[in-house]
Amino acid sequence: MRRLGGAAAATAGSAAVLLLLLLAALVPHLLAPFDPLAIDPSAAFRPPSADHWLGTDESGRDTYSRVVHGARESLLIGAAATGIGLGLALLLGVPAGLGAGGGPTGRRLDFGIGRILEVLFSLPGLLLALVFIAFAGPGVGTAVVAVGLGTAPGYARIVRAQVAALRTSGMIEAAVVLGRSPARILLRHLLPNALGPVLVLATLGLGQAVVWASALSFLGLGAPPPAPEWGAMLSAGRIYLGIAWWLTVFPGLAIVLVAAASTVLGRSLQRRTVGA
């Protein structure tokens, strides 16, 4: 009972953290007292205080306001990348799952897509993103697509497995007997049931996508400075780590909070899905 209570408290806390971050992303001006891009050289490198809760950076910009405004860019990049990963997973996983166990053409399609996924899996996700950026060039849009491309193979394998299992289920066979069209069976029965576990994993993947996007910005391949993006803030602050520790600690804590909260919430949803 104590363990269940602790898990429920952790889930509630994680949901509260993500809701707070979502609020910061949607209406940052309600939480941040300063313009994240307004410079004040006379206030540079001020430590955390009552006036500047998380201190100021080398240009006198308020770190707290920049962290709050950074939630919008970081979460937007993470969510968009996760959406791209899921979209690519559907494009690859659904045809492969439908072809598995079917006729010769379907089996060849499944085999071909399987080999593509194996090639993508041979590269770590972040390395795959870096390879894409090497060809497409740096930038926020490129980083979003790159992170989405890096997460797609894992989602595609799960989609393929779910579709392959459902296509021979009693529910689908009953829909065929009732004369439902293939398009209706796909849209009304197959995809909703196949996407459930994938969407749960996407909650876990959101934190990973934010971490990867921040890593790309840290390397100078994502959001350019002086954008209030957590990875870019980490990159700028590391130069002054010896004299202004708050410039790296607080953006880093924000990244950790997103990753931890999405992981805890995703695990909880995963347990409930398995239990159901």
XYZ file of C-alpha atoms in Angstrom:
276
model
C 0.000 0.000 0.000
C 2.825 2.375 0.895
C 4.521 1.619 -2.424
C 1.297 2.267 -4.336
C 0.804 5.512 -2.469
C 4.338 6.613 -3.287
C 3.847 5.779 -6.964
C 0.582 7.741 -7.038
C 2.264 10.723 -5.390
C 5.156 10.568 -7.881
C 2.699 10.409 -10.789
C 0.690 13.348 -9.445
C 3.878 15.347 -8.879
C 5.124 14.593 -12.389
C 1.783 15.614 -13.895
C 1.899 18.854 -11.889
C 5.433 19.597 -13.123
C 4.446 19.013 -16.753
C 1.324 21.164 -16.354
C 3.431 23.970 -14.863
C 5.896 23.698 -17.738
C 2.999 23.699 -20.206
C 1.683 26.867 -18.559
C 5.152 28.403 -18.870
C 5.227 27.445 -22.555
C 1.762 28.850 -23.330
C 1.714 32.033 -21.228
C 5.284 32.699 -20.033
C 4.519 36.369 -19.323
C 2.311 35.288 -16.417
C 5.259 33.643 -14.678
C 8.272 35.639 -15.870
C 8.710 39.238 -14.633
C 11.293 40.314 -17.265
C 11.817 40.275 -21.002
C 14.124 37.279 -21.662
C 16.038 39.203 -24.362
C 16.296 42.606 -22.619
C 19.935 43.337 -21.761
C 21.230 45.423 -18.850
C 25.061 45.398 -18.772
C 25.082 47.081 -15.359
C 23.293 44.043 -13.892
C 25.575 41.375 -15.414
C 26.473 38.265 -13.392
C 24.288 39.069 -10.419
C 23.772 35.988 -8.222
C 20.295 34.746 -7.247
C 18.539 37.369 -5.141
C 15.122 38.806 -4.365
C 15.315 40.964 -7.503
C 16.571 38.200 -9.796
C 15.524 34.849 -8.375
C 17.943 32.813 -10.507
C 20.528 35.521 -11.089
C 21.493 37.245 -14.342
C 23.747 36.322 -17.257
C 26.708 38.076 -18.879
C 24.381 40.612 -20.544
C 22.294 41.281 -17.441
C 19.326 39.228 -18.677
C 17.166 37.649 -15.981
C 17.922 33.903 -15.844
C 14.569 32.975 -14.317
C 12.659 34.723 -17.106
C 14.854 33.050 -19.715
C 14.284 29.607 -18.189
C 10.524 30.200 -18.118
C 10.435 31.424 -21.720
C 12.753 28.579 -22.682
C 10.020 26.101 -21.801
C 8.099 27.159 -24.922
C 10.944 26.506 -27.353
C 12.233 23.363 -25.652
C 8.813 21.744 -25.227
C 7.716 22.812 -28.705
C 10.809 21.230 -30.241
C 10.340 18.076 -28.158
C 6.623 17.752 -28.943
C 7.080 18.486 -32.660
C 9.932 15.997 -32.898
C 7.843 13.353 -31.139
C 4.977 14.032 -33.556
C 7.306 13.653 -36.546
C 8.672 10.429 -35.086
C 5.154 9.034 -34.665
C 4.174 10.108 -38.187
C 7.187 8.358 -39.708
C 6.475 5.332 -37.531
C 2.954 5.083 -38.954
C 4.229 5.405 -42.522
C 6.680 2.550 -41.980
C 5.038 0.410 -39.313
C 1.462 0.143 -40.627
C 2.341 -1.226 -44.111
C 4.881 -3.599 -42.576
C 2.370 -4.871 -40.011
C -0.344 -5.334 -42.625
C 2.075 -7.171 -44.890
C 3.376 -9.525 -42.189
C 1.831 -12.927 -42.620
C 0.000 -11.853 -45.788
C 0.636 -12.681 -49.425
C 4.014 -12.631 -51.199
C 3.776 -8.901 -51.934
C 2.948 -8.087 -48.330
C 5.774 -10.242 -47.025
C 8.243 -8.564 -49.378
C 7.032 -5.165 -48.204
C 7.437 -6.217 -44.579
C 10.907 -7.573 -45.328
C 12.002 -4.366 -47.094
C 10.734 -2.062 -44.350
C 12.282 -4.334 -41.737
C 15.695 -3.957 -43.383
C 15.288 -0.158 -43.471
C 14.502 -0.145 -39.760
C 17.505 -2.348 -39.036
C 19.772 0.105 -40.847
C 18.290 3.001 -38.865
C 18.631 1.026 -35.638
C 22.310 0.404 -36.379
C 22.914 4.100 -35.659
C 22.232 5.597 -32.213
C 19.321 8.015 -32.390
C 21.340 11.128 -31.575
C 24.034 10.138 -34.080
C 21.331 9.671 -36.721
C 20.104 13.188 -35.929
C 23.646 14.550 -36.274
C 24.074 12.831 -39.645
C 20.851 14.438 -40.878
C 21.957 17.887 -39.663
C 25.324 17.403 -41.399
C 23.456 17.198 -44.717
C 20.578 19.614 -44.036
C 22.424 22.249 -42.007
C 21.824 23.546 -38.451
C 18.701 25.335 -37.257
C 15.612 24.858 -35.134
C 13.534 23.305 -37.938
C 16.346 20.959 -38.883
C 16.809 19.962 -35.246
C 13.104 19.118 -34.933
C 13.188 16.886 -38.019
C 16.502 15.350 -36.962
C 15.258 14.390 -33.494
C 12.008 13.065 -34.973
C 14.003 10.956 -37.425
C 16.115 9.606 -34.575
C 13.073 8.501 -32.561
C 11.059 7.075 -35.481
C 12.652 3.571 -35.755
C 11.702 2.607 -32.198
C 8.115 3.735 -32.631
C 7.885 2.056 -36.051
C 8.857 -1.335 -34.647
C 6.150 -1.096 -32.002
C 3.529 0.015 -34.541
C 4.486 -2.870 -36.816
C 4.190 -5.402 -33.983
C 0.834 -4.014 -32.833
C -0.670 -3.967 -36.337
C 0.622 -7.468 -37.117
C -0.966 -8.806 -33.932
C -4.287 -7.018 -34.428
C -4.802 -7.901 -38.104
C -5.591 -11.510 -37.153
C -7.573 -10.676 -34.014
C -11.224 -11.584 -33.552
C -12.222 -7.925 -33.623
C -10.797 -7.412 -37.125
C -12.171 -10.728 -38.379
C -15.629 -9.739 -37.119
C -15.388 -6.399 -38.920
C -14.470 -8.224 -42.157
C -17.404 -10.622 -41.767
C -19.747 -7.654 -41.254
C -18.593 -6.251 -44.585
C -16.698 -3.223 -43.305
C -14.478 -1.585 -45.921
C -10.681 -1.940 -45.546
C -10.345 1.823 -45.009
C -12.939 1.802 -42.221
C -11.343 -1.223 -40.577
C -7.968 0.535 -40.672
C -9.206 3.868 -39.346
C -11.904 2.746 -36.898
C -10.505 -0.479 -35.495
C -6.871 -1.125 -36.329
C -5.133 2.227 -35.817
C -6.885 3.297 -32.575
C -6.021 -0.006 -30.904
C -2.488 -0.132 -32.294
C -1.646 3.445 -31.306
C -2.550 3.125 -27.619
C 0.750 1.586 -26.442
C 2.709 3.800 -28.842
C 1.195 6.999 -27.431
C 2.121 5.829 -23.939
C 5.710 5.354 -25.092
C 5.559 8.767 -26.771
C 5.009 10.272 -23.307
C 8.276 8.630 -22.292
C 9.879 9.786 -25.523
C 8.929 13.439 -24.985
C 11.572 13.812 -22.278
C 14.141 12.088 -24.482
C 13.285 14.396 -27.386
C 13.731 17.483 -25.183
C 17.114 16.167 -23.993
C 18.243 15.478 -27.565
C 17.038 18.865 -28.812
C 18.853 20.560 -25.931
C 21.993 18.575 -26.757
C 21.852 19.768 -30.368
C 21.395 23.387 -29.242
C 24.275 22.931 -26.800
C 26.451 21.889 -29.746
C 25.323 24.950 -31.712
C 23.148 22.935 -34.097
C 19.717 23.974 -32.813
C 18.334 27.247 -31.511
C 20.909 30.044 -32.024
C 21.846 32.434 -29.207
C 20.521 34.562 -27.608
C 17.333 32.467 -27.884
C 16.043 31.453 -24.425
C 16.385 27.735 -25.153
C 17.712 25.509 -22.383
C 20.448 23.800 -24.394
C 21.657 27.106 -25.848
C 21.646 28.602 -22.331
C 23.768 25.701 -21.091
C 26.228 26.233 -23.913
C 26.528 29.966 -23.220
C 26.743 29.518 -19.452
C 29.476 26.872 -19.401
C 32.070 29.537 -20.265
C 31.282 31.308 -16.988
C 30.806 28.221 -14.830
C 33.543 29.268 -12.420
C 32.041 32.684 -11.672
C 28.321 32.239 -12.438
C 27.228 28.658 -11.692
C 23.529 29.573 -11.929
C 23.768 30.071 -15.698
C 24.171 26.320 -16.207
C 22.591 24.821 -13.101
C 19.067 26.159 -13.578
C 18.629 25.423 -17.319
C 20.092 21.980 -16.611
C 17.585 21.424 -13.807
C 14.747 22.368 -16.170
C 15.896 19.716 -18.670
C 16.174 17.123 -15.891
C 12.691 18.005 -14.606
C 11.104 17.485 -18.027
C 12.929 14.202 -18.593
C 12.145 12.865 -15.105
C 8.497 13.996 -15.080
C 7.734 12.575 -18.536
C 9.454 9.296 -17.618
C 7.540 8.871 -14.360
C 4.224 9.785 -15.994
C 4.919 7.516 -18.972
C 5.807 4.588 -16.725
C 2.604 5.100 -14.790
C 0.524 5.115 -17.980
C 2.429 2.057 -19.167
C 1.600 0.168 -15.963
C -2.072 1.084 -16.252
C -2.167 0.009 -19.907
C -0.580 -3.344 -19.104
C -2.870 -3.749 -16.099
C -5.913 -3.017 -18.222
